[in-house]
Tab-separated table of C-alpha atoms (C1' of nucleotides) in Angstrom:
chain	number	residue	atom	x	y	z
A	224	UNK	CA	156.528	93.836	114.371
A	225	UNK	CA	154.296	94.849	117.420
A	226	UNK	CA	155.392	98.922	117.532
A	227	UNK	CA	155.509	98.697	120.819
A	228	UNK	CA	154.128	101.920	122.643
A	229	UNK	CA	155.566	103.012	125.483
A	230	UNK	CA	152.961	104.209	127.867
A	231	UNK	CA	150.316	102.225	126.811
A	232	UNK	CA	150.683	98.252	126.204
A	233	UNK	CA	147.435	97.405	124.347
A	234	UNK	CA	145.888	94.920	125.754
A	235	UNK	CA	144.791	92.025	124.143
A	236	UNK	CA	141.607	92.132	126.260
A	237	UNK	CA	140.408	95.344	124.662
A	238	UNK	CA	138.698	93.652	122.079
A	239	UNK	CA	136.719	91.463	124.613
A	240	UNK	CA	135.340	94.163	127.077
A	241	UNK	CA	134.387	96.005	123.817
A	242	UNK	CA	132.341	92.785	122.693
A	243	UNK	CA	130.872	92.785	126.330
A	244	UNK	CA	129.730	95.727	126.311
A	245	UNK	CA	128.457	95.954	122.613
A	246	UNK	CA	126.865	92.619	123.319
A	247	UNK	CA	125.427	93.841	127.105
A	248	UNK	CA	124.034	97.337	125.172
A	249	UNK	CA	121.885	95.408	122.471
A	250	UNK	CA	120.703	93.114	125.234
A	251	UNK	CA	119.613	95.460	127.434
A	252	UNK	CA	118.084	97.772	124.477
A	253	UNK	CA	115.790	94.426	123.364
A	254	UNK	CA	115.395	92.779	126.714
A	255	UNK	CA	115.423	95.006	129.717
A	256	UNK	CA	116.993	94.456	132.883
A	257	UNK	CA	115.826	91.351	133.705
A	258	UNK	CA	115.682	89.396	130.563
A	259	UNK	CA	119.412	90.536	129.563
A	260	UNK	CA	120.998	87.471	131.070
A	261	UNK	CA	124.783	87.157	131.541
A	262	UNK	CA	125.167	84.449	129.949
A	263	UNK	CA	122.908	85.577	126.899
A	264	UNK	CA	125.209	88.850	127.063
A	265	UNK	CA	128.380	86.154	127.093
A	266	UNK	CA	127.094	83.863	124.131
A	267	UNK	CA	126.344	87.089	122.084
A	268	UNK	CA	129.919	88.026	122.690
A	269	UNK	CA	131.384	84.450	122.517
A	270	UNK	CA	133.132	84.056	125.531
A	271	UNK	CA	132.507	82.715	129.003
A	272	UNK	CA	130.040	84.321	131.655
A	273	UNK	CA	132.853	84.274	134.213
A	274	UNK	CA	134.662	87.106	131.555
A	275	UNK	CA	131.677	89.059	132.355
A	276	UNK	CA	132.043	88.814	136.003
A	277	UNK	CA	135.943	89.285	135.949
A	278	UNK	CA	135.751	92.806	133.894
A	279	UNK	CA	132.994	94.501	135.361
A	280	UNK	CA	132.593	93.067	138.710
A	281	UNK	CA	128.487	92.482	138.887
A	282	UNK	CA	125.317	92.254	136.361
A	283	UNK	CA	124.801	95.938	138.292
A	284	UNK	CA	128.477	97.091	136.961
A	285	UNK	CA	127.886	95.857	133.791
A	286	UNK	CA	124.879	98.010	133.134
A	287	UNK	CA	125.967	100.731	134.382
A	288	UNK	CA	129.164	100.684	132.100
A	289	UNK	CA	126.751	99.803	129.116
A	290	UNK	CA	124.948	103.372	129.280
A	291	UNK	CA	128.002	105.717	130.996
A	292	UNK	CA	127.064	108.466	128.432
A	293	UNK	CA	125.774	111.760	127.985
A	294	UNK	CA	123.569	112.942	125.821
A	295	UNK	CA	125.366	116.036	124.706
A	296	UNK	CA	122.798	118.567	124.829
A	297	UNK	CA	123.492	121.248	122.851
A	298	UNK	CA	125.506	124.346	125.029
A	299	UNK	CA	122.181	126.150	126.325
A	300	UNK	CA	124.494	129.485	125.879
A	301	UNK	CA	124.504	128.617	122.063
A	302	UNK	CA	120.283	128.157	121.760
A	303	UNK	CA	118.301	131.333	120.796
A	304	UNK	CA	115.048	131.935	122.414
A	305	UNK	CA	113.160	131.421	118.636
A	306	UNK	CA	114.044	128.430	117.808
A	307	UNK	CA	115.089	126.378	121.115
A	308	UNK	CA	112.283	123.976	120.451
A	309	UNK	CA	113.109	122.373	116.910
A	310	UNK	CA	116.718	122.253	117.907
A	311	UNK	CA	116.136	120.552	121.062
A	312	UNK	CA	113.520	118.032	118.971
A	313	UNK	CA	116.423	118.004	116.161
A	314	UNK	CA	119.008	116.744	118.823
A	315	UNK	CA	117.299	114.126	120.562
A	316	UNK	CA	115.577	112.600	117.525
A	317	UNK	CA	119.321	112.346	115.600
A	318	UNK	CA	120.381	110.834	119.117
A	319	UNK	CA	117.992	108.132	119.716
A	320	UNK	CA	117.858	107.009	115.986
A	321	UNK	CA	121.458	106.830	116.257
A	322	UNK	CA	122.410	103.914	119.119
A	323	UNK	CA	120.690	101.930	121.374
A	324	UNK	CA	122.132	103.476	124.518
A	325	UNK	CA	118.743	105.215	124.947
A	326	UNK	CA	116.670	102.969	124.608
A	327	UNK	CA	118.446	100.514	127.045
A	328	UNK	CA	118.399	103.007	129.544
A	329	UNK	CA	114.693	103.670	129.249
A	330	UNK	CA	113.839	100.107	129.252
A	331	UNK	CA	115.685	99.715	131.784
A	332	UNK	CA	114.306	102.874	134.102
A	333	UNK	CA	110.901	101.402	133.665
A	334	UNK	CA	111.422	98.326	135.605
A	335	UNK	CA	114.504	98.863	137.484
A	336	UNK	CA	115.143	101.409	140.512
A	337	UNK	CA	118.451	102.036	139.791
A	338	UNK	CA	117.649	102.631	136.321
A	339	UNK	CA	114.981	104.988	137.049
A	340	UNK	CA	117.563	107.195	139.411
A	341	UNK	CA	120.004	107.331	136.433
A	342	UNK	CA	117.344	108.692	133.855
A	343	UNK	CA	116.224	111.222	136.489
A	344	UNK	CA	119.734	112.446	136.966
A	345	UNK	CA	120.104	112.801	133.606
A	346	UNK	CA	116.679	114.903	132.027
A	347	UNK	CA	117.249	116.515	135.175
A	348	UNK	CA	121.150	117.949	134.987
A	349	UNK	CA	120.532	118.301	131.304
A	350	UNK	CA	117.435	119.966	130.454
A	351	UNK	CA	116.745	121.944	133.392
A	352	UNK	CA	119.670	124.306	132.651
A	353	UNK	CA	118.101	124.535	129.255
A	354	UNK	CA	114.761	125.743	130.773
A	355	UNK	CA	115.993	127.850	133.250
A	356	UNK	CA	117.915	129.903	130.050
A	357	UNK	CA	115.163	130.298	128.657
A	358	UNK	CA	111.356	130.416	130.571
A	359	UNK	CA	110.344	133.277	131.732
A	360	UNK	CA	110.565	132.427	135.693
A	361	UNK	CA	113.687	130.695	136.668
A	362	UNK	CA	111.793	128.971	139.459
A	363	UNK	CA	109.267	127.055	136.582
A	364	UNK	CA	112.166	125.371	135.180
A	365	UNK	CA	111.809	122.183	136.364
A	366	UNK	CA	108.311	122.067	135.706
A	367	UNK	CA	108.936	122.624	132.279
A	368	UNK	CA	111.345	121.201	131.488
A	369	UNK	CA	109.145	117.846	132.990
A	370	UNK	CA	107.121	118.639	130.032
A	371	UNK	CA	109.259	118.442	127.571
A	372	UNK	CA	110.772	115.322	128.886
A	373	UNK	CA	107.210	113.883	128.686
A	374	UNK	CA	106.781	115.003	125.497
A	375	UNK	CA	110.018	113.626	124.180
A	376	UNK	CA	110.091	110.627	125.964
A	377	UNK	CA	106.679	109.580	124.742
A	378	UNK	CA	108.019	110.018	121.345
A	379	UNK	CA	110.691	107.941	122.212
A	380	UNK	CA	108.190	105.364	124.167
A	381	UNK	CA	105.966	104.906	121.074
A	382	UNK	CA	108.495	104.790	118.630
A	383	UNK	CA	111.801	102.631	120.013
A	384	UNK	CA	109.897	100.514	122.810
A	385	UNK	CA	106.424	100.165	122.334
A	386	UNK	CA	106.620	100.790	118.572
A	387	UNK	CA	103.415	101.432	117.132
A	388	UNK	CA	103.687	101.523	113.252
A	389	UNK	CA	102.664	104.873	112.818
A	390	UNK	CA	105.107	106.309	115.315
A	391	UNK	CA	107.582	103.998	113.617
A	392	UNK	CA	106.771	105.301	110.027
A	393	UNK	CA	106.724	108.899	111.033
A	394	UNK	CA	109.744	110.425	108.775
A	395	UNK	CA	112.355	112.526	111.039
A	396	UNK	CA	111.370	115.777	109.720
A	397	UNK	CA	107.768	114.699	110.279
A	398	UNK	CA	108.334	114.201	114.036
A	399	UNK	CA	110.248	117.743	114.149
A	400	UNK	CA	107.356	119.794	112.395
A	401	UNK	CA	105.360	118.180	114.843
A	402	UNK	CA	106.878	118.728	118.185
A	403	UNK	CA	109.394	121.496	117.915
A	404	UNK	CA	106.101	123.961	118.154
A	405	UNK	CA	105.194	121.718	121.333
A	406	UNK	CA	108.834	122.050	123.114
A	407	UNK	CA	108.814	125.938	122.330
A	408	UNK	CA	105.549	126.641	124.015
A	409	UNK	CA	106.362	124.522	127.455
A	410	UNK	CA	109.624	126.506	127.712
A	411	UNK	CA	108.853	130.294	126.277
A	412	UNK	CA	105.216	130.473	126.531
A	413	UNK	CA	103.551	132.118	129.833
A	414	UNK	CA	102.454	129.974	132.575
A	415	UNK	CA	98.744	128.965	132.208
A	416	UNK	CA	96.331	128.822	134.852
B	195	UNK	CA	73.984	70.995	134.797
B	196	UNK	CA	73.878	74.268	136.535
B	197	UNK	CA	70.093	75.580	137.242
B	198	UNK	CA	70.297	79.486	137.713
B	199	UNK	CA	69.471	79.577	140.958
B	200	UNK	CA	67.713	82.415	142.084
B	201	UNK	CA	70.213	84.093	144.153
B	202	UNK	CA	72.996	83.540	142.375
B	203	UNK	CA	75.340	80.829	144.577
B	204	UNK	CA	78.263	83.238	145.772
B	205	UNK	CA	81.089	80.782	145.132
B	206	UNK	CA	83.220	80.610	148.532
B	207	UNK	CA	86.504	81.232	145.986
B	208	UNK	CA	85.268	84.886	144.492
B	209	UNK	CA	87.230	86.456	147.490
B	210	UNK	CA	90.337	84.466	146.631
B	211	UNK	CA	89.631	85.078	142.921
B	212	UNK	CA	89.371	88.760	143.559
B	213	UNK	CA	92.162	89.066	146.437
B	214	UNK	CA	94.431	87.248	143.717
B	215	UNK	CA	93.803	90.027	141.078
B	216	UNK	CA	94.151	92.612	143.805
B	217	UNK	CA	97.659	91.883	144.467
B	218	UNK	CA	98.580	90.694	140.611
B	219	UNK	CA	97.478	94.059	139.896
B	220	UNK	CA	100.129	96.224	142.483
B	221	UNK	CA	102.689	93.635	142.003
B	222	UNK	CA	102.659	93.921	138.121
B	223	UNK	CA	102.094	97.511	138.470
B	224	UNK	CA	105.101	98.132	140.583
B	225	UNK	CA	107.296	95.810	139.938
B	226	UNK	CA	107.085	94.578	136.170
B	227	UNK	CA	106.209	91.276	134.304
B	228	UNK	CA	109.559	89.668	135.538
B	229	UNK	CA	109.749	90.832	139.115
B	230	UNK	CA	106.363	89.995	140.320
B	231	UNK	CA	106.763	86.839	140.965
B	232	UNK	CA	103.943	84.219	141.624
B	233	UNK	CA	104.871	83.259	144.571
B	234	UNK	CA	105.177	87.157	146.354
B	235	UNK	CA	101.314	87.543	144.868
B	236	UNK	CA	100.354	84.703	146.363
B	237	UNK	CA	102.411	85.704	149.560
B	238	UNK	CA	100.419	89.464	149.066
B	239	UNK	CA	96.751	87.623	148.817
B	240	UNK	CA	97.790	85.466	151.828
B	241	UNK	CA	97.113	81.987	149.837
B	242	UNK	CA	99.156	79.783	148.242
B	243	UNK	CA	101.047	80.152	144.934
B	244	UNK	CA	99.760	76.799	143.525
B	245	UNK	CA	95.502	78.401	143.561
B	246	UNK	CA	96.781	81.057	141.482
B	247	UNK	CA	97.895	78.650	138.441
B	248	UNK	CA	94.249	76.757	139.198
B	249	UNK	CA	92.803	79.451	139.023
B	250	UNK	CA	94.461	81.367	136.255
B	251	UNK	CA	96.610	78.977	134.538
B	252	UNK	CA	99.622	80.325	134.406
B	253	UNK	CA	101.255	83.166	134.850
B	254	UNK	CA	100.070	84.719	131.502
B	255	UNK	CA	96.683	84.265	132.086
B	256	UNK	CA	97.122	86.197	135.312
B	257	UNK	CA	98.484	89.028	133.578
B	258	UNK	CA	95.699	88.670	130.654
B	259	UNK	CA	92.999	88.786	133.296
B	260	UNK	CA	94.575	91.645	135.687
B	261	UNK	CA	94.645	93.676	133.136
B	262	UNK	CA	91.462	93.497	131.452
B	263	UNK	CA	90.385	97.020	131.363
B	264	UNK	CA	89.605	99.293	128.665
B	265	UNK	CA	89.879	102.851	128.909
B	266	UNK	CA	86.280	103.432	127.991
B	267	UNK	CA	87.278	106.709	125.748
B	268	UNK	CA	84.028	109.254	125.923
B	269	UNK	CA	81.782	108.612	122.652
B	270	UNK	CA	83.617	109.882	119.513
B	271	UNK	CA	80.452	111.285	118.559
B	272	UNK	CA	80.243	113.545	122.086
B	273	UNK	CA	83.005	115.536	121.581
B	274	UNK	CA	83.341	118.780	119.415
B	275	UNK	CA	86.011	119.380	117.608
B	276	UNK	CA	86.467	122.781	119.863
B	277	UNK	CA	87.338	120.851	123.195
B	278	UNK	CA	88.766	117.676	122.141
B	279	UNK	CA	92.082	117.623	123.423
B	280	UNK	CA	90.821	119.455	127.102
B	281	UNK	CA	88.363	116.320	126.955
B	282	UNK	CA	91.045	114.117	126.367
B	283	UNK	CA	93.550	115.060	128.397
B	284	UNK	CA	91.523	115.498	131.145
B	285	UNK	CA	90.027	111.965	131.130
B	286	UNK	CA	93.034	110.275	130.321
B	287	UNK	CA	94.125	111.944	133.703
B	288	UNK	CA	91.524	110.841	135.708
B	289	UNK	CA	91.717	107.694	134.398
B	290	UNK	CA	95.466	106.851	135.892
B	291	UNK	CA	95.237	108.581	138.926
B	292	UNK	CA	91.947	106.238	140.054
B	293	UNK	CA	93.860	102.742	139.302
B	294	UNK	CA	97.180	101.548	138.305
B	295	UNK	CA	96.015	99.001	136.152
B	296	UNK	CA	97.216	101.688	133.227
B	297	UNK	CA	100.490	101.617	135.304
B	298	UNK	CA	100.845	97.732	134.876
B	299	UNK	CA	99.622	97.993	131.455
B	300	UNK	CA	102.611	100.815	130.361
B	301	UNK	CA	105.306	98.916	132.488
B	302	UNK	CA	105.000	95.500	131.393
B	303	UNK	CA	104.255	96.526	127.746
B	304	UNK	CA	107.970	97.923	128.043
B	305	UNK	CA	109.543	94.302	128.830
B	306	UNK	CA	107.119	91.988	127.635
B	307	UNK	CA	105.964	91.675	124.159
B	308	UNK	CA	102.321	90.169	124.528
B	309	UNK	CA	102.061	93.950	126.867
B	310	UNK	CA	103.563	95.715	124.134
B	311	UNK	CA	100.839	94.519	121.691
B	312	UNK	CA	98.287	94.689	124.014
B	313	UNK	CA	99.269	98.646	124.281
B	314	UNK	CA	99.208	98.978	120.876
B	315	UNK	CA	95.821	97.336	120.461
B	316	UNK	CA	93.878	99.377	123.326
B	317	UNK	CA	95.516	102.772	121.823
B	318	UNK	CA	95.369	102.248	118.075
B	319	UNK	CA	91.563	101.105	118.863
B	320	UNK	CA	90.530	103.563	120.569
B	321	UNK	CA	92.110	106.602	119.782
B	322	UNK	CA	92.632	106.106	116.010
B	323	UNK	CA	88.369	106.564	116.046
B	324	UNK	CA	88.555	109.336	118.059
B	325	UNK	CA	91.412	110.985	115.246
B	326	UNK	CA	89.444	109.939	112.203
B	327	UNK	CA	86.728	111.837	113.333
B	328	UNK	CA	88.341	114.985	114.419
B	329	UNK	CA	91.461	115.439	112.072
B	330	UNK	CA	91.009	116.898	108.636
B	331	UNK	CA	91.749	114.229	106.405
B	332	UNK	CA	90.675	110.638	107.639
B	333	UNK	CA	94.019	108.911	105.988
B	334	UNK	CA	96.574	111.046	108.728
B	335	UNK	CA	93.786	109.417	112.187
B	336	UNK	CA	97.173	107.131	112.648
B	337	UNK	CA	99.760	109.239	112.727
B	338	UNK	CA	97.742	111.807	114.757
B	339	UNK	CA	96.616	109.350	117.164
B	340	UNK	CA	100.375	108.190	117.489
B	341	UNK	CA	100.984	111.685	118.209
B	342	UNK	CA	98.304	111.977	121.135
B	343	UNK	CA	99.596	108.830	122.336
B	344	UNK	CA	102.903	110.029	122.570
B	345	UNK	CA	102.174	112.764	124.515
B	346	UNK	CA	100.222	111.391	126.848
B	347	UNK	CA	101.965	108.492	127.357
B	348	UNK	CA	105.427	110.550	128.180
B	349	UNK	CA	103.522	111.930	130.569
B	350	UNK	CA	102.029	108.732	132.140
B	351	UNK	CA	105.679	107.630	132.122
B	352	UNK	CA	107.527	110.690	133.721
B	353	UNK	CA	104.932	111.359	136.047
B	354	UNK	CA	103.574	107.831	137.452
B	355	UNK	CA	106.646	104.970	136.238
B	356	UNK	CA	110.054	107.071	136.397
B	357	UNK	CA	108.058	109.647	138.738
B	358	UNK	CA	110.558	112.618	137.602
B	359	UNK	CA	109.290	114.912	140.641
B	360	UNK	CA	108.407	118.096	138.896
B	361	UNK	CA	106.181	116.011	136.761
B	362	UNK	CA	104.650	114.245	140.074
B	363	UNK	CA	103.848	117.621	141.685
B	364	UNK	CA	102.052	119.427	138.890
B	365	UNK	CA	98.517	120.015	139.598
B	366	UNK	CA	95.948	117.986	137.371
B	367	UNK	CA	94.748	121.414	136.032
B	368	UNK	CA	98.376	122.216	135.204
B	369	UNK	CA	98.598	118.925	133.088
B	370	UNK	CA	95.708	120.311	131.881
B	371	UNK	CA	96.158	123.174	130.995
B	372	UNK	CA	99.671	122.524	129.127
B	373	UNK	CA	99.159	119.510	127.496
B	374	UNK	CA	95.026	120.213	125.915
B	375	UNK	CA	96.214	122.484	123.463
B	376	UNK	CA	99.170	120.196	122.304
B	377	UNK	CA	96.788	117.654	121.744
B	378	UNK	CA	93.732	119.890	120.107
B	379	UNK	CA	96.935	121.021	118.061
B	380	UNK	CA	97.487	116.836	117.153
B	381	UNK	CA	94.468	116.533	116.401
B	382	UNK	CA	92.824	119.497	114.458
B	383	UNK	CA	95.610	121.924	113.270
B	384	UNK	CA	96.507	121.336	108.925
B	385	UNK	CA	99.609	118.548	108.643
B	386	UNK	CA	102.587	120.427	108.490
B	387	UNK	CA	105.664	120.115	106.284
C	30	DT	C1'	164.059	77.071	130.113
C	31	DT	C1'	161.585	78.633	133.671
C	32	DT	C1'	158.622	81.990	135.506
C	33	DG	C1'	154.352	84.519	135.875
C	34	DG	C1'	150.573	87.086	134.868
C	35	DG	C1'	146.912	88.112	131.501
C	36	DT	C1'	143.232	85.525	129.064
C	37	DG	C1'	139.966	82.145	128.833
C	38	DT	C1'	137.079	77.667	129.824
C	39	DC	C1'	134.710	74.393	132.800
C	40	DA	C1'	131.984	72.793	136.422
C	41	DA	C1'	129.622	73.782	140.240
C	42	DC	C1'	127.067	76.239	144.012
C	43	DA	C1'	123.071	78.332	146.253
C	44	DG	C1'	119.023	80.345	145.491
C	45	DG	C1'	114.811	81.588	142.965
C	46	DT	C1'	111.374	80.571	139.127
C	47	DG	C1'	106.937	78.677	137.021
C	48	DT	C1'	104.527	74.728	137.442
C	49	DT	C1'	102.614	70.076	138.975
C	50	DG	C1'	100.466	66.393	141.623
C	51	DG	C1'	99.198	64.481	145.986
C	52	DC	C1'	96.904	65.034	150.189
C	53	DC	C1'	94.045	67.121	153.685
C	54	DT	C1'	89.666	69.441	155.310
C	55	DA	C1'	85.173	71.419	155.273
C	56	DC	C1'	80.604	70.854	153.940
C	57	DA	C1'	76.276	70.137	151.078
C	58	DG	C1'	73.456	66.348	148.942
C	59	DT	C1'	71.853	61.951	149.440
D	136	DA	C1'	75.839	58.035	158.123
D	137	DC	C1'	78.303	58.175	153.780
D	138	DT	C1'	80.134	60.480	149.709
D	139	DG	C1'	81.542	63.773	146.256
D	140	DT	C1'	83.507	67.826	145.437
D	141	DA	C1'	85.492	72.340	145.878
D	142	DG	C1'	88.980	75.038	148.368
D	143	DG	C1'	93.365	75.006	150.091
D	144	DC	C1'	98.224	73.661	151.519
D	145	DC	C1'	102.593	71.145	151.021
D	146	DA	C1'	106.509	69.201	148.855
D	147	DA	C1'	108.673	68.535	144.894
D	148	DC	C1'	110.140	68.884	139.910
D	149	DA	C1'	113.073	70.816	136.274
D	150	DC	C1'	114.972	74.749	134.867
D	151	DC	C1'	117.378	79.124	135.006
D	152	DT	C1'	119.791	82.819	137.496
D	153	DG	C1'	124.126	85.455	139.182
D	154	DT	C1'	128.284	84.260	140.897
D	155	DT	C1'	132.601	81.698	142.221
D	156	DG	C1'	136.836	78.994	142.295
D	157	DA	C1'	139.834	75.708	140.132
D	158	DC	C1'	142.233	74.642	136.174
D	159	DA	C1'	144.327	75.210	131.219
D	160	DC	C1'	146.459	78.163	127.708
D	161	DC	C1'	149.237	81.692	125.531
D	162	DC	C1'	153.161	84.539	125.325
D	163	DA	C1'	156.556	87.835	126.827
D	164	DA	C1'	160.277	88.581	130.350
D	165	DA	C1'	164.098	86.712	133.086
DNA sequence: TTTGGGTGTCAACAGGTGTTGGCCTACAGT
DNA sequence: ACTGTAGGCCAACACCTGTTGACACCCAAA
């Protein structure tokens, strides 16, 4: 019946923390930090609060296994200097439509410290290699690549969180004609002023 | 019947009024809808938590009157179509560095709802204008405002809510000078695509 | 069958929340 | 002097929060 595999007995549980954390991501995508309740998170996933408490330890744990991911930025060695900007604009636009990771994180970084430290980490380790490949002066990197993390975060502001309609109703290919010019200047173009 | 006296009779309870929206203000701005509590403005305005719901209501009508501010955009009609997005950018600037009423505005509109509409109300007001009279065909103002916003906005969050610190330490005339052209672009330049 | 641990529910705790009503005090009008 | 009223504090309400410990169930191993 049960093929029974040696290393790994599957446990029945599986299914649960999955539901958990499924449950915990949409939460925290809709509601922020604060409004996510446990037991919201536990109804959603039909079982008990204490389940929540017994698999990941705190509200704090449960967040942060909720958005453990990366967002896979392209291999900067792979970009070419012409056309860095559309695929970086390409990336995270297929990204965010895709789950609700993102957006829980940056509803989350808005109101909560913790949050906040995560979301710098991350625009931080991930783009600033990017920049540093390919501005001019190694030492503007993080400057720029601030920009473009303003740029694409606002795009991700008005659109996911704050969603005004014609952010919303922008078509994906729209938003990329748009910005990709944008994100190519703050990395290749010469520092102004 | 109130007879309008001729100096008018400085109610004893316009300090409290005042000190109440002085500490609403930072708390909300700082610490969200859900985390600034009644009861640590009151503790901030050194009264007690009970005046603020005479005095406001409830907490709602706290927020609604701490954030009453509009961002008094320059007359449509003043700017030329050459130096638009400098005049933009530049006063949008000035305008969140002097008070973090903008602050409170952009984090609670990320948790709460009634922010969230009030953020889309105050930028599709007074920016769509400002589009329709600059862009070249009056029926793209929304999606060209959205586009301003979005830029500006990432920048209001990276630089003053997640405070990324290469975005804190650029100079005003970097912002400036980076982010003018991408909105003149937003603005003026023929929809792509 | 008995054991025992993984899985799950239930009830409760201690603390914080928005909100309310009662009571006290200062003071201007009569 | 008395009185009305506005400004202010206190204690309490009802609810919700994260978190905990005790108890029941299932099901495989001994």
């Amino acid at each position: 019946m049960m093929h029974s595999k040696p290393s790994t007995p599957p446990r029945r549980s599986e299914a649960t923390r999955k539901a958990i954390l499924d449950a915990a991501r949409e939460r925290f995508a809709t509601d922020g930090y604060d409004r996510a309740t446990i037991r919201a998170i536990a109804k959603d996933a039909s079982i008990d609060p204490s389940m929540v408490m017994r698999y990941y330890g705190n509200k704090e744990g449960l967040f942060a296994a909720a958005v453990a991911i990366d967002l896979r930025l392209p291999d900067p060695g792979s970009l070419t200097r012409e056309d860095v900007g559309r695929a970086l604009v390409t990336h995270f636009l297929s990204m965010w439509e895709r789950n609700e990771v993102l957006t829980a994180l940056l509803r989350v970084g808005v109101t909560n410290e913790a949050g906040a430290e995560r979301m710098r980490g991350i625009f931080g380790d991930q783009l600033v290699p990017v920049a540093r490949r390919m501005c001019p002066d190694p030492e503007q990197a993080p400057a720029r690549a601030a920009l473009v993390s303003a740029q694409l975060l606002g795009l991700a502001l008005t659109r996911y969180v704050l969603r005004f309609p014609p952010a919303v109703d922008l078509a994906p290919e729209e938003v990329v004609a748009w910005l990709a010019p944008t994100v190519q200047r703050y990395l290749t173009a010469p520092y102004p002023a």
